[in-house]
Coordinates of C-alpha atoms in Angstrom, one line a residue:
T1 CA -8.0 -18.1 32.4
K2 CA -7.3 -21.8 32.4
I3 CA -9.9 -24.6 32.3
I4 CA -8.7 -27.5 34.4
S5 CA -10.0 -31.1 34.3
N6 CA -8.8 -33.9 36.5
L7 CA -10.6 -36.6 34.5
T8 CA -8.2 -39.5 34.3
G9 CA -10.4 -42.4 33.1
S10 CA -14.0 -43.6 32.6
T11 CA -16.1 -46.7 32.4
S12 CA -18.9 -45.2 30.3
A13 CA -19.8 -42.1 28.5
A14 CA -22.4 -41.2 31.2
S15 CA -20.0 -41.7 34.0
A16 CA -17.3 -39.7 32.2
Q17 CA -19.7 -36.8 31.7
E18 CA -20.6 -37.0 35.4
L19 CA -17.0 -37.0 36.5
D20 CA -16.1 -34.2 34.1
V21 CA -18.8 -32.0 35.5
Q22 CA -17.6 -32.7 39.1
K23 CA -13.9 -32.2 38.4
V24 CA -13.6 -29.2 36.0
H25 CA -12.8 -25.9 37.4
W26 CA -11.4 -22.5 36.2
E27 CA -8.2 -20.7 37.3
C28 CA -7.5 -17.0 36.8
C29 CA -5.4 -14.4 38.6
G30 CA -4.2 -17.0 41.1
Q31 CA -7.8 -18.0 42.1
Q32 CA -9.8 -21.1 41.6
F33 CA -13.5 -21.0 40.5
E34 CA -15.7 -24.1 40.7
K35 CA -18.8 -22.6 39.0
K36 CA -19.2 -21.0 35.6
M37 CA -21.2 -18.2 37.2
D38 CA -18.3 -17.3 39.4
I39 CA -15.7 -17.2 36.7
H40 CA -18.1 -15.2 34.5
K41 CA -18.5 -12.6 37.3
H42 CA -14.7 -12.5 37.8
A43 CA -14.0 -12.0 34.1
A44 CA -16.7 -9.2 33.9
K45 CA -15.3 -7.4 36.9
E46 CA -11.5 -7.8 36.3
H47 CA -11.1 -8.3 32.6
M48 CA -13.8 -6.4 30.9
P49 CA -11.5 -4.3 28.6
E50 CA -9.8 -7.5 27.4
V51 CA -13.1 -9.3 26.9
L52 CA -14.5 -6.3 24.9
Q53 CA -11.3 -6.1 22.8
Q54 CA -11.3 -9.8 22.0
T55 CA -15.1 -9.7 21.1
E56 CA -14.6 -6.7 18.8
A57 CA -11.7 -8.5 17.0
V58 CA -13.8 -11.7 16.5
L59 CA -16.8 -9.7 15.3
E60 CA -14.7 -7.8 12.9
L61 CA -13.3 -11.0 11.5
L62 CA -16.8 -12.5 11.1
V63 CA -18.1 -9.4 9.3
Q64 CA -15.1 -9.2 6.9
Q65 CA -15.2 -13.0 6.2
N66 CA -18.9 -12.9 5.6
S67 CA -18.6 -9.9 3.2
K68 CA -15.9 -11.9 1.3
L69 CA -18.1 -15.0 1.0
T70 CA -21.3 -13.2 0.1
A71 CA -19.5 -11.2 -2.6
N72 CA -19.4 -14.4 -4.6
H73 CA -22.9 -14.5 -6.3
N74 CA -22.7 -18.3 -6.9
F75 CA -21.6 -19.2 -3.4
G76 CA -24.8 -21.0 -2.5
E77 CA -24.9 -23.0 -5.8
N78 CA -21.2 -23.5 -6.5
K79 CA -19.4 -25.5 -3.9
S80 CA -16.1 -25.4 -5.8
A81 CA -16.0 -21.7 -5.3
S82 CA -16.4 -22.2 -1.6
L83 CA -13.6 -24.7 -1.6
E84 CA -11.4 -22.4 -3.5
L85 CA -11.9 -19.6 -0.9
S86 CA -11.4 -21.7 2.2
G87 CA -9.0 -24.4 0.8
T88 CA -6.5 -23.0 -1.6
K89 CA -6.0 -19.6 0.0
E90 CA -4.6 -20.5 3.4
E91 CA -4.5 -17.0 4.6
F92 CA -8.3 -16.7 4.3
D93 CA -8.7 -18.6 7.5
V94 CA -7.4 -15.8 9.7
C95 CA -8.1 -17.5 13.0
A96 CA -5.8 -20.4 12.0
W97 CA -2.8 -18.0 12.1
L98 CA -3.6 -16.4 15.5
P99 CA -1.3 -17.6 18.3
D100 CA -2.5 -19.6 21.3
T101 CA -2.5 -17.3 24.3
S102 CA -4.2 -19.5 26.8
H103 CA -0.9 -19.9 28.7
V104 CA -0.4 -16.1 29.0
T105 CA -2.1 -13.9 31.6
F106 CA -3.7 -10.6 30.9
D107 CA -1.0 -8.8 32.9
E108 CA 1.8 -10.4 30.9
L109 CA 0.3 -9.0 27.7
T110 CA -0.5 -5.5 28.9
C111 CA 2.5 -4.4 31.0
E112 CA 3.9 -1.0 30.0
A113 CA 7.6 -2.0 29.8
G114 CA 8.5 -3.7 26.6
E115 CA 9.9 -3.0 23.2
V116 CA 9.2 -1.7 19.7
L117 CA 9.7 -3.9 16.7
L118 CA 10.6 -2.5 13.3
Y119 CA 10.4 -4.9 10.3
Y120 CA 9.6 -5.3 6.6
C121 CA 9.3 -8.1 4.1
Y122 CA 9.1 -7.6 0.4
C123 CA 7.1 -10.5 -1.1
A124 CA 4.1 -11.2 -3.4
I125 CA 0.8 -10.9 -1.5
E126 CA -2.2 -11.7 -3.7
E127 CA -4.8 -10.8 -1.1
P128 CA -3.5 -7.9 1.0
R129 CA -6.9 -7.3 2.6
M130 CA -6.9 -10.7 4.1
I131 CA -3.5 -10.1 5.5
C132 CA -4.8 -6.7 6.8
T133 CA -7.6 -8.5 8.6
W134 CA -5.2 -11.0 10.1
Q135 CA -2.8 -8.3 11.2
T136 CA -5.5 -6.3 12.8
A137 CA -6.8 -9.3 14.8
L138 CA -3.3 -10.4 15.7
C139 CA -2.3 -7.0 17.1
R140 CA -5.5 -6.6 19.0
Q141 CA -5.2 -10.0 20.5
L142 CA -1.7 -9.2 21.7
H143 CA -2.6 -5.6 22.8
L144 CA -0.1 -4.1 20.4
T145 CA -0.1 -0.6 19.0
G146 CA 1.7 0.8 16.0
K147 CA 1.5 1.0 12.2
V148 CA 1.4 -1.7 9.7
R149 CA 1.3 -1.1 5.9
I150 CA 0.4 -4.0 3.6
G151 CA 0.4 -4.1 -0.2
T152 CA 0.8 -6.6 -3.0
E153 CA 4.6 -6.0 -2.8
G154 CA 4.8 -6.9 0.9
I155 CA 4.4 -5.7 4.5
N156 CA 6.1 -3.0 6.5
G157 CA 5.4 -2.6 10.3
T158 CA 6.5 -0.9 13.5
I159 CA 4.6 -2.1 16.6
G160 CA 5.0 -1.7 20.3
G161 CA 4.0 -3.9 23.3
C162 CA 5.3 -5.9 26.1
K163 CA 8.0 -8.5 25.3
T164 CA 5.7 -11.5 25.8
A165 CA 3.4 -10.0 23.2
T166 CA 6.2 -9.0 20.7
E167 CA 7.7 -12.5 21.0
L168 CA 4.3 -14.1 20.1
Y169 CA 3.9 -11.6 17.3
I170 CA 7.3 -12.6 15.8
Q171 CA 6.4 -16.3 16.0
A172 CA 3.1 -15.7 14.3
M173 CA 4.8 -13.7 11.5
I174 CA 7.5 -16.2 10.7
S175 CA 5.0 -19.1 11.0
H176 CA 2.8 -17.7 8.3
P177 CA 3.5 -19.3 4.8
L178 CA 3.7 -15.9 3.1
F179 CA 6.6 -14.8 5.4
Q180 CA 8.5 -18.0 5.7
N181 CA 11.6 -16.4 4.4
M182 CA 11.7 -14.1 7.5
S183 CA 13.6 -14.9 10.6
K184 CA 13.9 -13.3 14.1
E185 CA 16.9 -11.4 12.8
D186 CA 14.7 -9.4 10.5
F187 CA 13.0 -7.7 13.4
K188 CA 14.8 -4.7 14.8
R189 CA 14.2 -4.3 18.5
S190 CA 14.5 -1.2 20.7
A191 CA 13.3 -0.3 24.2
G192 CA 9.8 1.0 24.3
G193 CA 6.3 -0.4 24.5
V194 CA 2.6 0.1 23.8
N195 CA 2.8 3.8 24.9
C196 CA 5.1 4.6 22.0
F197 CA 2.1 4.9 19.7
A198 CA -1.3 6.6 20.1
D199 CA -3.2 3.7 18.6
L200 CA -3.1 0.8 16.1
R201 CA -3.3 1.5 12.4
V202 CA -3.3 -1.3 9.9
G203 CA -4.1 -0.6 6.2
V204 CA -3.7 -1.6 2.6
F205 CA -1.6 0.7 0.4
K206 CA -0.1 0.8 -3.1
E207 CA 3.4 1.1 -1.6
I208 CA 4.5 -0.3 1.7
V209 CA 6.9 2.7 1.9
P210 CA 5.6 5.8 0.1
M211 CA 8.2 6.7 -2.6
G212 CA 5.5 7.9 -5.0
V213 CA 6.5 5.5 -7.8
D214 CA 4.4 2.6 -9.0
P215 CA 6.0 -0.7 -7.6
E216 CA 5.3 -2.3 -11.0
K217 CA 7.6 0.3 -12.6
V218 CA 10.4 0.3 -10.0
S219 CA 10.5 -3.0 -8.1
Y220 CA 12.4 -4.0 -5.0
K221 CA 13.6 -6.9 -7.1
D222 CA 16.0 -4.5 -8.8
A223 CA 17.5 -3.2 -5.6
G224 CA 21.3 -2.6 -5.1
T225 CA 23.7 -5.1 -3.6
H226 CA 23.1 -5.7 0.1
L227 CA 26.0 -5.3 2.4
T228 CA 26.1 -6.8 5.9
P229 CA 26.9 -4.3 8.7
E230 CA 30.5 -5.8 8.8
E231 CA 30.9 -5.2 5.0
F232 CA 29.4 -1.8 5.2
H233 CA 31.6 -0.8 8.1
M234 CA 34.7 -1.9 6.2
K235 CA 33.7 0.2 3.2
V236 CA 33.0 3.3 5.3
E237 CA 36.3 2.8 7.1
A238 CA 38.2 2.6 3.7
L239 CA 36.3 5.7 2.6
S240 CA 37.4 7.7 5.6
Q241 CA 41.1 6.7 5.1
D242 CA 41.5 7.0 1.3
L243 CA 41.0 10.4 -0.4
E244 CA 41.0 8.7 -3.9
I245 CA 38.1 6.4 -2.8
D246 CA 36.4 9.5 -1.4
K247 CA 36.3 11.1 -4.8
K248 CA 34.7 8.1 -6.4
T249 CA 32.2 7.1 -3.7
I250 CA 29.1 8.7 -2.2
L251 CA 27.9 7.7 1.2
L252 CA 24.2 8.5 0.7
D253 CA 21.6 9.0 3.4
C254 CA 18.1 8.1 2.1
R255 CA 16.3 9.6 5.1
N256 CA 14.6 13.0 5.5
F257 CA 16.6 16.0 6.6
Y258 CA 15.2 16.0 10.2
E259 CA 16.4 12.5 10.6
S260 CA 19.9 13.0 9.4
K261 CA 20.1 16.3 11.3
I262 CA 20.4 14.5 14.7
G263 CA 22.4 11.5 13.6
N264 CA 24.3 10.3 10.5
F265 CA 27.4 8.5 9.3
Q266 CA 30.4 10.7 9.1
H267 CA 31.2 12.1 5.7
S268 CA 27.8 11.2 4.3
L269 CA 25.7 13.1 1.9
A270 CA 22.3 13.8 3.5
P271 CA 19.9 15.3 1.0
N272 CA 17.9 18.2 2.4
I273 CA 14.5 16.6 1.5
R274 CA 11.4 16.6 3.7
K275 CA 10.0 13.2 2.8
F276 CA 11.0 10.1 0.9
S277 CA 8.5 10.8 -1.9
Y278 CA 10.9 13.6 -2.9
F279 CA 13.8 11.2 -3.4
P280 CA 13.0 10.2 -7.0
D281 CA 13.0 13.9 -8.1
Y282 CA 16.2 14.4 -6.1
V283 CA 17.9 11.6 -8.1
D284 CA 16.5 12.9 -11.4
R285 CA 17.8 16.4 -10.7
N286 CA 21.3 15.2 -9.7
L287 CA 22.0 12.5 -12.3
E288 CA 25.3 14.1 -13.3
F289 CA 26.4 14.3 -9.7
F290 CA 25.9 10.5 -9.4
R291 CA 27.3 9.6 -12.8
G292 CA 30.2 7.1 -12.6
K293 CA 30.1 7.0 -8.8
Q294 CA 30.0 4.1 -6.3
I295 CA 27.0 4.6 -4.0
L296 CA 26.8 3.4 -0.4
M297 CA 23.1 3.9 0.7
Y298 CA 21.6 3.6 4.1
C299 CA 18.4 4.4 6.0
T300 CA 16.8 3.5 9.4
G301 CA 15.9 -0.1 8.9
G302 CA 16.7 -0.8 5.2
I303 CA 13.3 -0.6 3.6
R304 CA 13.7 2.8 1.9
C305 CA 17.0 1.6 0.4
E306 CA 15.3 -1.3 -1.3
R307 CA 13.3 0.7 -3.8
G308 CA 15.4 3.8 -3.5
S309 CA 18.5 1.9 -4.7
A310 CA 16.3 0.3 -7.4
Y311 CA 15.3 3.7 -8.7
L312 CA 18.9 5.0 -8.7
R313 CA 20.0 1.9 -10.6
S314 CA 17.2 2.3 -13.1
K315 CA 18.8 5.6 -14.3
G316 CA 22.0 3.7 -15.4
V317 CA 24.4 6.4 -14.3
C318 CA 26.1 4.8 -11.2
K319 CA 29.0 2.5 -11.4
E320 CA 27.8 0.4 -8.4
V321 CA 25.0 0.8 -5.9
Y322 CA 25.2 -0.8 -2.5
Q323 CA 22.9 -0.7 0.5
L324 CA 23.2 -1.4 4.2
K325 CA 21.3 -4.6 5.1
G326 CA 19.1 -4.0 8.1
G327 CA 19.8 -0.3 8.1
I328 CA 21.3 1.8 10.9
H329 CA 19.4 -0.3 13.4
K330 CA 21.4 -3.5 12.6
Y331 CA 24.6 -1.6 12.2
L332 CA 24.4 -0.1 15.7
E333 CA 23.8 -3.6 17.1
Q334 CA 27.2 -4.6 16.0
F335 CA 29.0 -1.3 15.9
P336 CA 27.6 0.9 18.7
S337 CA 30.8 3.0 18.7
G338 CA 31.3 2.9 14.9
F339 CA 31.0 5.6 12.3
Y340 CA 27.4 6.5 13.0
K341 CA 27.2 9.5 15.3
G342 CA 24.3 11.1 17.1
K343 CA 20.8 9.8 17.7
L344 CA 18.6 7.5 15.5
F345 CA 15.3 9.1 14.6
V346 CA 12.2 6.8 14.8
F347 CA 8.6 7.5 13.7
D348 CA 6.8 7.1 17.0
D349 CA 6.3 9.1 20.2
R350 CA 9.9 8.6 21.3
Y351 CA 11.2 10.5 18.2
T352 CA 14.8 9.2 18.9
I353 CA 16.6 6.2 20.4
P354 CA 20.2 6.3 21.7
A355 CA 22.9 5.6 19.2
S356 CA 26.1 7.2 20.6
N357 CA 26.8 9.6 23.4
G358 CA 27.6 12.5 21.1
I359 CA 25.1 15.2 20.2
I360 CA 25.6 16.5 16.6
S361 CA 22.6 18.8 16.3
E362 CA 21.8 22.1 18.1
C363 CA 18.9 24.2 19.4
S364 CA 17.3 26.2 16.5
Y365 CA 17.2 29.3 18.7
C366 CA 20.4 29.6 20.7
G367 CA 22.7 27.1 19.1
T368 CA 23.4 25.0 22.2
R369 CA 23.9 21.3 21.7
W370 CA 20.4 19.7 21.6
D371 CA 18.8 16.7 19.9
Q372 CA 15.4 16.2 21.5
Y373 CA 12.6 16.9 19.1
R374 CA 9.1 18.2 20.0
L375 CA 6.2 19.1 17.7
C376 CA 5.7 22.7 16.9
S377 CA 3.5 24.4 19.5
T378 CA 1.1 25.9 16.9
S379 CA -1.8 23.6 16.2
Y380 CA -1.8 24.1 12.4
C381 CA 1.9 23.2 12.0
C382 CA 3.2 19.6 12.1
Q383 CA 7.0 20.4 11.9
L384 CA 9.5 19.0 14.5
V385 CA 11.4 21.5 16.6
L386 CA 14.8 21.4 18.2
S387 CA 14.3 23.8 21.1
C388 CA 16.4 23.4 24.3
L389 CA 14.9 23.6 27.8
R390 CA 16.1 27.2 28.4
C391 CA 14.5 28.4 25.1
R392 CA 11.3 26.5 25.8
E393 CA 11.1 28.2 29.2
K394 CA 11.2 31.5 27.3
G395 CA 8.3 30.4 25.1
L396 CA 10.3 29.6 22.0
V397 CA 8.5 26.4 21.2
A398 CA 7.6 26.8 17.5
C399 CA 9.6 25.7 14.4
C400 CA 10.4 29.4 13.5
L401 CA 9.7 32.9 14.7
I402 CA 7.1 33.5 12.1
C403 CA 5.2 30.4 13.1
Q404 CA 5.5 31.5 16.7
E405 CA 3.9 34.8 16.0
K406 CA 1.1 33.1 14.0
G407 CA 0.5 30.8 17.0
K408 CA 0.2 33.7 19.4
S409 CA -2.2 35.5 17.1
A410 CA -4.4 32.4 16.7
S411 CA -4.6 31.9 20.5
E412 CA -5.4 35.5 21.1
S413 CA -8.1 35.7 18.5
H414 CA -10.2 32.8 19.9
S415 CA -11.7 32.3 16.5
G416 CA -11.9 28.5 16.8
A417 CA -9.6 25.8 15.5
P418 CA -7.1 27.2 13.0
V419 CA -6.9 25.8 9.5
K420 CA -3.9 23.7 8.9
E421 CA -1.4 25.2 6.5
E422 CA 2.2 24.8 5.5
C423 CA 4.6 26.6 7.8
D424 CA 6.5 29.6 6.3
C425 CA 9.9 28.0 7.0
T426 CA 8.8 24.9 5.1
E427 CA 7.4 26.8 2.2
K428 CA 10.6 28.7 1.8
R429 CA 12.8 25.6 1.8
M430 CA 14.0 24.3 -1.5
K431 CA 11.9 21.2 -2.2
I432 CA 14.5 19.4 -4.3
P433 CA 18.1 20.4 -3.6
V434 CA 20.8 20.4 -6.3
E435 CA 24.2 19.0 -5.4
H436 CA 27.3 20.8 -6.8
I437 CA 29.6 18.7 -8.9

């Protein structure tokens, strides 16, 4: 909605006010409204979801800011305390860092077609809850969905929306003083949109990527040497051509087994671990395997390598530790037909995004080439399943036959919602694999 005034001059305050009342009108959805009542009716009829969402965001901001202020017992008596909160901490004034969207229509912010942004920024954040409040308001204002993790060590996010909204989001991020070292290049883009996520989740966490180690003990500041996609490509190329280098170098995938299963760099070591919090134990159990080796690490967007490489370096066994800057995402932008084969796994409702035309994985049941994940059909299991269309038509839609039978029994018993439990095939897997020297 735009407020238009044709007031061009005045001879007195009274006449200016009179002219202003006569000339001001409102424009919305290609229509012009002369009266406030008319624009109010239009907004209530056509834009109620947006109005409610904006109102909710503003109210949440006011409540959180009020709780911050009233938490200071001397606020009413000590003006210097008030000045400290509102003056020296720029991020406290959340509204000051929200973008101006008056030039953008509701339709431009809510179209389904768009993109997904993946990004992170390691930096010192003294007041992560204030940034959490700002991020919540920012994403709601721009109608974005996704997940944003904030901590004292930085921010990690993946959000989806229309391109107008994601562009405004990027501008808001790089304009904030805490993230002034970020640039547009730090945001990895892929085709998607608001429907790639069920909702918006913004929270404060000890770690912005859960490795299970206190950030104060293993810091991103001690990460391995960053290699650009070009530099990484050259090293992988040399690795594939020289057997001597191959014996001294390990191309290490930091992701989970279900990620590397559908796509990876050729000749890489992909640990058979289920989540990143197992990675420290994996390193500890395989120190002799890594001893004296040059390590080339990679992950989806680069964030897991930051502290993963720092942990590996802290053990003092590797000759050198390198990591792919920007992760597989940035590598594929420059080398779409490079050494990475298969699909790239992503943590949203798409599950994968195209990387190369080849399929390197197979159906868990019949062995045919297949790389499209679906959740296990049994409600108590959260495992991902590779089951081809033919097998799915046969009812083979669980992660394993045992889980399939459990699912049938649960549905036939009608005993209410089943209790979540670890799947048998997961329970039998080795939690921390040991590599052979």
